[in-house]
GROMACS .gro file of C-alpha atoms in nm:
model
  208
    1UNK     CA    1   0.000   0.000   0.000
    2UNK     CA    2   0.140   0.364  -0.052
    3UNK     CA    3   0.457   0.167  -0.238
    4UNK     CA    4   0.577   0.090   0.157
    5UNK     CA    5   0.900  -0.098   0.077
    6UNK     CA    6   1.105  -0.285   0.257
    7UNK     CA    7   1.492  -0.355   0.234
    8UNK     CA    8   1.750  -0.454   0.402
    9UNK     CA    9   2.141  -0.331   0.482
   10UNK     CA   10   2.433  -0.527   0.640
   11UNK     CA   11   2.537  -0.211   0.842
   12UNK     CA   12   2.385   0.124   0.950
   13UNK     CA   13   2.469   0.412   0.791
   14UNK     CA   14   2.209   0.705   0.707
   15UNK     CA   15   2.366   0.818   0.358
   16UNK     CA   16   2.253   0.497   0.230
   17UNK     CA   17   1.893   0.537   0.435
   18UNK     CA   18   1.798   0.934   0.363
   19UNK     CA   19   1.808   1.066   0.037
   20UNK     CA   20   2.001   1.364  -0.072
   21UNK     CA   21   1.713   1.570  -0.176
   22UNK     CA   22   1.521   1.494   0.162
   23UNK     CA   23   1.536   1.679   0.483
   24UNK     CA   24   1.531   1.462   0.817
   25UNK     CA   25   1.267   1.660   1.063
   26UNK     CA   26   1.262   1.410   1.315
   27UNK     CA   27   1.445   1.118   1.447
   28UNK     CA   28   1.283   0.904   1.784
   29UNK     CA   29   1.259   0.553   1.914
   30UNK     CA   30   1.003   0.367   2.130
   31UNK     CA   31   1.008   0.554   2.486
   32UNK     CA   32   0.883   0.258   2.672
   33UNK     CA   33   0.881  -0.126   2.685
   34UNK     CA   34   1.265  -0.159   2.556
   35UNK     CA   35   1.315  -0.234   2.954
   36UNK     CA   36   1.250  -0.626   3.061
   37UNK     CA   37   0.998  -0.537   3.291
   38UNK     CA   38   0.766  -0.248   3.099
   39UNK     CA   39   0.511  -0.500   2.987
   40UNK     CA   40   0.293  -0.272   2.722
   41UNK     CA   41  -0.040  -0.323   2.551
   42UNK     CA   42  -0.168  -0.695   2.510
   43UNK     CA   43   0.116  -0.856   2.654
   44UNK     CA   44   0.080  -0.656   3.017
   45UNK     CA   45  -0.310  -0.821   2.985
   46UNK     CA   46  -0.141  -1.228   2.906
   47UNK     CA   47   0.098  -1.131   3.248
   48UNK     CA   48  -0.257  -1.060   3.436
   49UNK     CA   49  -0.432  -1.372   3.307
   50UNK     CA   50  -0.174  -1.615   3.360
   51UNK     CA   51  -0.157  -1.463   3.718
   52UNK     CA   52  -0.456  -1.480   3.792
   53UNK     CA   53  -0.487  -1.871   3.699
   54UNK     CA   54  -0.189  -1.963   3.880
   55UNK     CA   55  -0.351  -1.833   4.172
   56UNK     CA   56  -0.700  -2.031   4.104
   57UNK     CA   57  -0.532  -2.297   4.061
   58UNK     CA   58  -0.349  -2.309   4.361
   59UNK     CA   59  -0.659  -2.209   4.608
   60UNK     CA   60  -0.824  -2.515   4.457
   61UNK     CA   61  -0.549  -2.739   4.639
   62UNK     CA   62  -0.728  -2.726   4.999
   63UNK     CA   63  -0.993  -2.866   4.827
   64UNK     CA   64  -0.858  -3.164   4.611
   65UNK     CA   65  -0.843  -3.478   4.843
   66UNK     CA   66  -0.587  -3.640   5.088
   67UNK     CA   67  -0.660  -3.971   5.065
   68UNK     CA   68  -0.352  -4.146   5.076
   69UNK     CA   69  -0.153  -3.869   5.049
   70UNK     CA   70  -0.130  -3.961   4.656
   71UNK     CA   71  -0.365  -3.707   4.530
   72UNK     CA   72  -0.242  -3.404   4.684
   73UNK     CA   73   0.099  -3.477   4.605
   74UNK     CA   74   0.000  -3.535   4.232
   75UNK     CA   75  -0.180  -3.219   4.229
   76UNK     CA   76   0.120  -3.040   4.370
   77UNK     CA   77   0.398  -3.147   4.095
   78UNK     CA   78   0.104  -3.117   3.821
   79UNK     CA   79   0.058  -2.760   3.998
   80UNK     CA   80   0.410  -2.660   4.041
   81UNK     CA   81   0.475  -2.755   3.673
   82UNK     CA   82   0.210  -2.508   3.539
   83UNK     CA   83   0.298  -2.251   3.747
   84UNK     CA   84   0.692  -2.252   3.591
   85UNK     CA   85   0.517  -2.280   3.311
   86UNK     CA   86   0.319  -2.003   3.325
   87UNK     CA   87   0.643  -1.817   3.478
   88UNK     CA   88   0.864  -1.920   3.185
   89UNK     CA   89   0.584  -1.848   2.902
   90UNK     CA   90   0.574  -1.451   3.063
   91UNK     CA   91   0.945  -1.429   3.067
   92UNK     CA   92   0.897  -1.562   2.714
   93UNK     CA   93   0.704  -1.259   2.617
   94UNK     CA   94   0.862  -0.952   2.808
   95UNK     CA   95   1.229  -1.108   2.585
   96UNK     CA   96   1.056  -1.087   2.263
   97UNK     CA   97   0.894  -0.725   2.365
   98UNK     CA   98   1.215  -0.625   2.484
   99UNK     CA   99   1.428  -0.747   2.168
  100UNK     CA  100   1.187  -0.605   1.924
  101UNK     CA  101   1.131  -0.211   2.101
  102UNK     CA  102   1.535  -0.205   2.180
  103UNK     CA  103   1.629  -0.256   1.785
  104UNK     CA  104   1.414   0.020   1.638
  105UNK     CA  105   1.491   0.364   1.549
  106UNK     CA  106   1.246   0.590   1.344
  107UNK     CA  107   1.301   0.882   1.072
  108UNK     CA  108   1.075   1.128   0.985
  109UNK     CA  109   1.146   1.319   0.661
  110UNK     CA  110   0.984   1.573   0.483
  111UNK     CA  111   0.864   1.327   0.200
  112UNK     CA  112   0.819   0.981   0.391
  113UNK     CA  113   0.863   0.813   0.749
  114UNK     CA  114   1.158   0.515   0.791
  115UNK     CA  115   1.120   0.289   1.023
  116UNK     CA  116   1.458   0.087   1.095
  117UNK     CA  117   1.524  -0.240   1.266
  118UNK     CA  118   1.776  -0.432   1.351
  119UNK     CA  119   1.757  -0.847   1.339
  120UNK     CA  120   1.925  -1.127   1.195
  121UNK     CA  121   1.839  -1.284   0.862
  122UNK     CA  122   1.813  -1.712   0.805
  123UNK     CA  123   2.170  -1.722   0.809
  124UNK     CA  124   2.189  -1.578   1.156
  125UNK     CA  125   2.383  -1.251   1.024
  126UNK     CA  126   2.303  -0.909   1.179
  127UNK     CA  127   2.106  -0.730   0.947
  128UNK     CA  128   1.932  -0.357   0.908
  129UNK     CA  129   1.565  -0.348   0.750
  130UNK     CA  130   1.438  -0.076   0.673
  131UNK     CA  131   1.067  -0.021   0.595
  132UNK     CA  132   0.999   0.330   0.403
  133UNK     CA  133   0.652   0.465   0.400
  134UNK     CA  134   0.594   0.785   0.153
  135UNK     CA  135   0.332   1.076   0.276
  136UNK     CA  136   0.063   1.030   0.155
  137UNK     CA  137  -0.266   1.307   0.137
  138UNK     CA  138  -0.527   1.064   0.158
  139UNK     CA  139  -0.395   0.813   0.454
  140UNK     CA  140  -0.596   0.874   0.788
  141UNK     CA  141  -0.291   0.916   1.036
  142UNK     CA  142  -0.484   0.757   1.322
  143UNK     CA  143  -0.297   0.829   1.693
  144UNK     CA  144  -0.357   0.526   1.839
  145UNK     CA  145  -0.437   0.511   2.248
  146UNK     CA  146  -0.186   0.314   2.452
  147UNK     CA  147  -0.021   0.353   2.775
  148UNK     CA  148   0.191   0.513   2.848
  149UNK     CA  149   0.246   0.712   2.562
  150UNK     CA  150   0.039   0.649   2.216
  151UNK     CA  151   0.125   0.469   1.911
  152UNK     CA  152   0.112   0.677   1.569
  153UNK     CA  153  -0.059   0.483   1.271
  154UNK     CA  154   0.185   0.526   0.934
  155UNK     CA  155   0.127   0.263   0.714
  156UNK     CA  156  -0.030  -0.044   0.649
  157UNK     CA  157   0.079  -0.393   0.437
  158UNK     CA  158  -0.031  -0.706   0.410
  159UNK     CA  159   0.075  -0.949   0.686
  160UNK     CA  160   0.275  -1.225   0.477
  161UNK     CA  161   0.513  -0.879   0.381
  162UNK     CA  162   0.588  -0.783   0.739
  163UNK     CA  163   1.002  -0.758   0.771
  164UNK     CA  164   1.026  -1.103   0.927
  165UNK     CA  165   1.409  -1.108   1.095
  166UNK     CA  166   1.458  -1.378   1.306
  167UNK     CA  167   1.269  -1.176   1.667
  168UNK     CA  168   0.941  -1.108   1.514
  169UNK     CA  169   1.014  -0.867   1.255
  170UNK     CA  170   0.812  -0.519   1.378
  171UNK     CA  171   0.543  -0.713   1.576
  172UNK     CA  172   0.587  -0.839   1.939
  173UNK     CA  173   0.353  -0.891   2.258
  174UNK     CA  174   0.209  -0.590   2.275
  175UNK     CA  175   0.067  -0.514   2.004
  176UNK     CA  176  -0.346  -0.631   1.958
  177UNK     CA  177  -0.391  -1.006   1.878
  178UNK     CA  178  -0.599  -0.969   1.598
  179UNK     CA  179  -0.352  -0.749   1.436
  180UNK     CA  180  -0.149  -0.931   1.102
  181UNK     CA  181  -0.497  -1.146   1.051
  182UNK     CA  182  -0.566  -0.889   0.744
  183UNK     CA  183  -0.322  -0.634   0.684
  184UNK     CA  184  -0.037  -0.497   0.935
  185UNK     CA  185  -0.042  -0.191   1.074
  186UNK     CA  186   0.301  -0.013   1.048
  187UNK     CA  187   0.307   0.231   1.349
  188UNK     CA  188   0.560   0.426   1.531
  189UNK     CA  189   0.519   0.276   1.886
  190UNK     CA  190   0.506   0.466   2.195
  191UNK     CA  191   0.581   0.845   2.127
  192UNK     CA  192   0.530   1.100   2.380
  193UNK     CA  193   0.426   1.383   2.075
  194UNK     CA  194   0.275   1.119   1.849
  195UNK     CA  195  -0.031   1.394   1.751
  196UNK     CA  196   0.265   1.634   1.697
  197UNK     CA  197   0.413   1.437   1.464
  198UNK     CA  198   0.080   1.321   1.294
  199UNK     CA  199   0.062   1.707   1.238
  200UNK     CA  200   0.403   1.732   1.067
  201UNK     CA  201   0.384   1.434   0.862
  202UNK     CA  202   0.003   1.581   0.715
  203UNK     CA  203   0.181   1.920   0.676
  204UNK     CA  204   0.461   1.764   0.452
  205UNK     CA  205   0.186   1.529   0.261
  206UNK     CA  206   0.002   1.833   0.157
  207UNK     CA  207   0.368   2.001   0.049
  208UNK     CA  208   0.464   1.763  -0.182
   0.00000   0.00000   0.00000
């Protein structure tokens, strides 16, 4: 959509990102979740959940019968291997949050927005993708709510063209579960002035 590309670079280096006739007007990375334990969005809700049932489960142990002592010792390794689990599965998802928000870096220009991350390609080698999506006058910006700061709505492709580097590519944990079923929303994540860049990037769609 909006001829979004994507390529890729074996090393950073912003003469071969900007062009020469473009102007960089802003630069900015996620301000949240690139620490282990800022949970954001979706994935802060699976932390909740599987709390929640580790603790039903456990309150249902006064209950489960002592006959023997062979029950209640079942239900305590059967219980005590959920629970690590349940442990090792949210672990799971604050690394892959963490991985993904701590390798991006964004780029606003005056005649498109980059979005740049850093994974490693099928051969295991560090690469740089970069995902370029050209102003457009007729895409609705949308500033989308989040805590604790808002994502900004840039782009959209279809889901089988997401960058896919080994780590997820530009999705991870928090983001919606339904998102990628359709299309993929390409969004700057967590910015502080995300409606004051919206504001640019319309300003410089209507310029060019």
């Amino acid at each position: 959509m909006r001829n979004i590309t994507i390529s890729s670079l074996e090393r950073f280096d912003l003469a071969d990102i900007v062009y020469n006739d473009e102007r960089i007007l802003w630069t900015g990375a996620p301000e949240y979740g690139k620490l282990f334990l800022q949970s954001v969005g979706d994935e802060r809700r699976l932390h909740i959940f599987l709390f929640i049932g580790a603790v039903l489960m456990w309150s249902s142990l006064p209950f489960i019968g002592t006959e023997g002592g062979l029950d209640r010792e079942v239900a305590l390794w059967v219980f005590g291997a959920i629970t690590i689990a349940f442990f090792g599965f949210s672990i799971f998802l604050a690394s892959q949050r963490q991985f993904v928000l701590r390798n991006l870096a964004y780029f606003v220009t005056d005649k498109r927005v980059i979005i740049c991350r850093r994974g490693r390609n099928w051969r295991f080698g560090t690469r740089l993708y970069v995902i370029s999506c050209p102003h457009s006058k007729t895409f609705p910006y949308e500033v989308i709510s989040s805590l604790p700061y808002p994502k900004l709505q840039v782009g959209t492709f279809l889901s089988q063209d997401q960058v896919q580097p080994f780590g997820l590519g530009l999705s991870h944990p928090g983001h919606p579960f339904l998102w990628g079923r359709i299309n993929y929303p390409v969004t700057l994540d967590y910015i502080s002035d995300a409606s004051a860049l919206r504001d640019t990037i319309q300003l410089c769609a209507h310029a060019n």
